[in-house]
Tab-separated table of C-alpha atoms in Angstrom:
chain	number	residue	atom	x	y	z
C	1	MET	CA	18.423	17.708	10.447
C	2	GLU	CA	20.174	21.130	11.547
C	3	SER	CA	23.970	21.530	10.659
C	4	LYS	CA	26.170	21.649	13.688
C	5	VAL	CA	29.773	21.646	13.821
C	6	PHE	CA	31.998	21.172	16.952
C	7	LEU	CA	34.445	24.309	18.051
C	8	PHE	CA	37.919	24.245	18.073
C	9	PRO	CA	39.067	27.674	19.354
C	10	LEU	CA	43.015	28.067	19.033
C	11	THR	CA	44.860	31.491	19.826
C	12	ASN	CA	46.298	32.775	16.239
C	13	SER	CA	44.853	29.976	14.396
C	14	LEU	CA	42.127	29.538	11.968
C	15	LEU	CA	41.310	26.974	8.767
C	16	LEU	CA	40.761	27.576	5.019
C	17	LYS	CA	39.042	25.785	2.536
C	18	LYS	CA	41.138	22.722	0.817
C	19	VAL	CA	44.110	23.147	3.296
C	20	THR	CA	45.358	20.519	5.469
C	21	LEU	CA	46.559	21.485	8.988
C	22	PRO	CA	48.051	19.173	11.724
C	23	TYR	CA	47.004	19.613	15.085
C	24	HIS	CA	47.900	17.936	18.369
C	25	ILE	CA	45.241	16.952	20.808
C	26	PHE	CA	45.814	16.709	24.434
C	27	GLU	CA	42.847	18.316	26.399
C	28	PRO	CA	40.283	15.533	27.478
C	29	ARG	CA	37.300	17.514	26.072
C	30	TYR	CA	38.981	17.637	22.794
C	31	LYS	CA	39.970	14.243	22.470
C	32	GLN	CA	36.244	13.493	23.155
C	33	MET	CA	35.424	15.864	20.334
C	34	VAL	CA	37.694	14.300	17.877
C	35	HIS	CA	36.449	10.668	18.552
C	36	ASP	CA	32.824	12.110	18.614
C	37	ALA	CA	33.538	13.850	15.028
C	38	ILE	CA	34.670	11.092	13.744
C	39	ARG	CA	31.854	8.740	14.970
C	40	LEU	CA	28.881	10.934	14.134
C	41	ASN	CA	30.746	12.573	10.925
C	42	ILE	CA	30.482	16.053	12.045
C	43	PRO	CA	32.605	18.660	11.273
C	44	VAL	CA	35.179	20.517	13.801
C	45	ALA	CA	35.559	24.326	12.838
C	46	VAL	CA	38.884	25.733	13.439
C	47	ILE	CA	38.764	29.469	15.024
C	48	PRO	CA	40.778	32.191	16.888
C	49	ALA	CA	39.768	31.681	20.376
C	50	SER	CA	37.663	34.911	21.583
C	51	ASN	CA	37.944	36.785	25.253
C	52	SER	CA	34.172	37.009	24.567
C	53	ASN	CA	33.802	33.197	24.488
C	54	ASN	CA	30.798	34.068	21.953
C	55	TYR	CA	30.858	32.980	18.632
C	56	GLN	CA	27.765	33.413	17.263
C	57	GLY	CA	27.870	34.986	13.915
C	58	SER	CA	31.241	34.342	13.485
C	59	VAL	CA	32.848	32.983	9.841
C	60	CYS	CA	35.153	29.709	9.718
C	61	VAL	CA	35.968	26.714	7.853
C	62	ALA	CA	35.558	23.204	9.098
C	63	GLY	CA	36.522	19.490	8.006
C	64	VAL	CA	35.983	16.385	9.708
C	65	PRO	CA	39.252	15.263	11.625
C	66	GLN	CA	41.687	12.119	10.720
C	67	ILE	CA	43.668	10.472	13.060
C	68	LEU	CA	47.281	10.040	12.500
C	69	ASN	CA	48.598	8.925	15.772
C	70	SER	CA	47.105	7.928	18.880
C	71	TYR	CA	49.535	7.438	22.398
C	72	PRO	CA	49.254	5.477	25.027
C	73	ASP	CA	48.112	8.224	27.416
C	74	GLY	CA	45.052	8.882	24.828
C	75	ARG	CA	47.098	12.031	23.325
C	76	LEU	CA	46.517	12.198	19.504
C	77	ASP	CA	47.897	13.498	16.371
C	78	ILE	CA	45.408	14.725	13.740
C	79	TYR	CA	44.747	16.571	10.642
C	80	ILE	CA	42.338	18.319	9.521
C	81	THR	CA	41.356	19.371	6.065
C	82	GLY	CA	38.686	22.276	5.409
C	83	GLN	CA	35.569	21.236	3.864
C	84	ILE	CA	33.346	23.617	4.243
C	85	LYS	CA	33.422	27.408	5.222
C	86	CYS	CA	30.258	28.515	7.701
C	87	GLN	CA	28.818	31.432	9.540
C	88	LEU	CA	27.856	30.237	13.174
C	89	THR	CA	24.213	31.152	13.734
C	90	GLU	CA	22.968	29.747	17.090
C	91	PHE	CA	24.946	28.384	20.209
C	92	ASP	CA	23.341	24.686	20.871
C	93	GLU	CA	25.537	22.937	24.012
C	94	GLU	CA	28.778	22.747	25.612
C	95	ASN	CA	29.196	19.344	26.933
C	96	PRO	CA	32.240	19.462	27.248
C	97	TYR	CA	33.441	21.281	24.182
C	98	LYS	CA	30.924	24.072	22.408
C	99	VAL	CA	28.450	22.855	19.399
C	100	TYR	CA	27.044	25.484	17.204
C	101	TYR	CA	24.528	25.348	14.506
C	102	TYR	CA	25.750	26.656	11.203
C	103	GLN	CA	24.930	28.113	7.845
C	104	PRO	CA	26.676	27.132	4.727
C	105	LEU	CA	28.825	29.948	2.440
C	106	LYS	CA	29.163	29.782	-0.900
C	107	GLU	CA	32.309	31.456	-2.598
C	108	LEU	CA	32.491	33.131	-5.797
C	109	ALA	CA	35.168	31.647	-8.301
C	110	ASP	CA	35.452	35.327	-10.188
C	111	LEU	CA	38.895	35.280	-11.380
C	112	SER	CA	39.459	36.252	-15.094
C	113	GLU	CA	42.615	36.960	-17.249
C	114	GLU	CA	43.528	39.733	-15.631
C	115	TRP	CA	44.333	37.856	-12.539
C	116	VAL	CA	46.681	35.576	-14.158
C	117	ILE	CA	49.769	37.576	-13.725
C	118	GLU	CA	49.070	37.854	-9.895
C	119	ILE	CA	48.327	34.106	-9.465
C	120	GLU	CA	51.690	33.279	-11.188
C	121	SER	CA	53.134	35.890	-8.808
C	122	LEU	CA	51.462	34.468	-5.620
C	123	LYS	CA	52.386	30.902	-6.773
C	124	ARG	CA	56.345	32.170	-7.119
C	125	PHE	CA	56.209	33.267	-3.797
C	126	LEU	CA	55.054	29.835	-2.278
C	127	ILE	CA	57.233	27.537	-4.569
C	128	HIS	CA	59.879	30.019	-2.926
C	129	TRP	CA	58.232	29.370	0.480
C	130	ALA	CA	58.288	25.828	-0.287
C	131	THR	CA	62.074	25.174	-1.375
C	132	LYS	CA	62.519	26.692	2.357
C	133	PHE	CA	60.475	24.470	4.611
C	134	LEU	CA	59.665	21.188	2.756
C	135	PRO	CA	63.059	19.628	2.475
C	136	ASP	CA	61.697	16.110	1.254
C	137	PRO	CA	61.302	16.441	-2.900
C	138	LEU	CA	58.060	14.630	-2.607
C	139	GLN	CA	56.424	16.534	-0.582
C	140	ARG	CA	57.420	19.440	-2.381
C	141	LYS	CA	56.314	17.746	-5.710
C	142	ALA	CA	52.939	16.626	-4.147
C	143	PHE	CA	52.433	19.994	-2.423
C	144	GLY	CA	53.427	21.893	-6.210
C	145	GLN	CA	50.544	19.899	-7.757
C	146	SER	CA	48.145	20.559	-5.368
C	147	LEU	CA	48.643	24.273	-6.752
C	148	LYS	CA	47.231	23.533	-9.781
C	149	ASP	CA	43.883	24.635	-8.149
C	150	GLU	CA	43.614	28.435	-7.771
C	151	GLU	CA	41.382	28.145	-4.365
C	152	THR	CA	44.029	25.719	-3.042
C	153	LEU	CA	46.728	28.087	-3.885
C	154	ILE	CA	45.319	31.199	-2.483
C	155	ASN	CA	44.362	29.612	0.571
C	156	TYR	CA	47.999	28.005	1.090
C	157	CYS	CA	49.188	31.622	0.387
C	158	ALA	CA	47.283	33.092	3.185
C	159	LEU	CA	48.419	30.248	5.432
C	160	PHE	CA	51.920	30.134	5.000
C	161	LEU	CA	52.990	33.859	3.658
C	162	ILE	CA	50.443	36.112	5.885
C	163	GLU	CA	51.727	36.302	9.540
C	164	ASP	CA	48.954	38.925	10.525
C	165	LEU	CA	46.190	36.932	11.752
C	166	GLU	CA	43.607	39.578	11.185
C	167	VAL	CA	44.488	39.531	7.345
C	168	LYS	CA	44.486	35.798	7.429
C	169	LYS	CA	40.779	36.385	8.774
C	170	GLN	CA	39.822	38.878	5.839
C	171	ILE	CA	40.912	36.400	2.911
C	172	MET	CA	39.036	33.451	4.606
C	173	GLU	CA	36.116	35.338	5.490
C	174	SER	CA	36.006	36.892	1.538
C	175	SER	CA	33.542	35.482	-0.553
C	176	GLN	CA	35.298	36.341	-3.924
C	177	LEU	CA	38.589	34.780	-5.149
C	178	SER	CA	39.564	38.117	-6.962
C	179	GLN	CA	39.147	39.683	-3.813
C	180	LYS	CA	41.251	37.182	-1.764
C	181	VAL	CA	44.055	37.830	-4.525
C	182	GLN	CA	43.977	41.514	-4.096
C	183	LEU	CA	44.218	41.429	-0.061
C	184	LEU	CA	47.221	38.822	-1.011
C	185	SER	CA	48.797	40.924	-3.377
C	186	ARG	CA	48.668	44.195	-0.972
C	187	ALA	CA	50.021	42.268	1.705
C	188	LEU	CA	52.747	40.707	-0.355
C	189	GLY	CA	53.641	43.232	-2.663
C	190	PRO	CA	56.184	46.057	-3.165
C	191	LYS	CA	56.277	48.287	0.053
C	192	GLU	CA	58.148	51.458	-0.017
C	193	ILE	CA	59.718	52.935	3.356
C	194	SER	CA	60.516	56.533	3.792
C	195	LEU	CA	63.975	57.438	4.937
C	196	GLY	CA	63.069	61.069	5.729
C	197	PRO	CA	61.956	64.015	4.399
C	198	PHE	CA	65.059	64.613	1.531
C	199	MET	CA	65.527	60.753	0.909
C	200	PRO	CA	63.879	58.933	-1.730
C	201	LYS	CA	61.800	55.938	-0.477
C	202	LEU	CA	63.632	52.615	-0.320
C	203	LYS	CA	61.519	50.086	-2.115
C	204	LEU	CA	61.266	46.289	-1.079
C-alpha cells in the first residue's frame, strides 16, 4: 500500500518533527479531512500555502491529528504532532481536500561534542522564551523536560524563535541536525549594525 498524506496548506505556517501545534478547524473540507485522517490513520501534512497550488516535490512534516474540542456547529480544536518528514511525490486527488503520495525522508543525528555549547545556548534562548509565553509553571516544567531531546529542542527553537518563514523552511528541510544548529545560530546569534563610515559597529 502506497503512503499518502492529506494536505493542510496554511499561510505562513509549517510543522516540524516532534513539535505539537494547535489548530482551529472551521472550513467544511478540513473538518472532513480531520475526521477522515483519524478514521483512516492517515497523517495530515501542514505546509505553507502555494500560489501555484502545486505541491509536488515539496518537503513537509505530517502527523495524525487529535481532537481536543468539538463545537455544536462542527468546528474543531485539534493538535498535530510532527511524526514523519516527507517529500510529496505525486498528486492523487482533491475531493474536497488535496491528497498526495509521499516519500519518507530520514534525518542524520550527526551532532558531535563541538555542538554542545551551541545547543546549550539555544536551550537558554528557548527557556527565556518560555518564561515569557508559558505562564503556567507546570506547562513550563513539561516543556523544559521535552527539551532533553536535541531534535525537539532544535525544532522548537525554529518554531518559536525564528520569524522568517524561509529560514524556518530551511531548518525543516535540512536532513542534518548539525546544519539546523548552524542555521539557528546564524539567525539568532550576535549581529553587527553599521552606524556610519566613521563610527564603530554596534554589536547586538
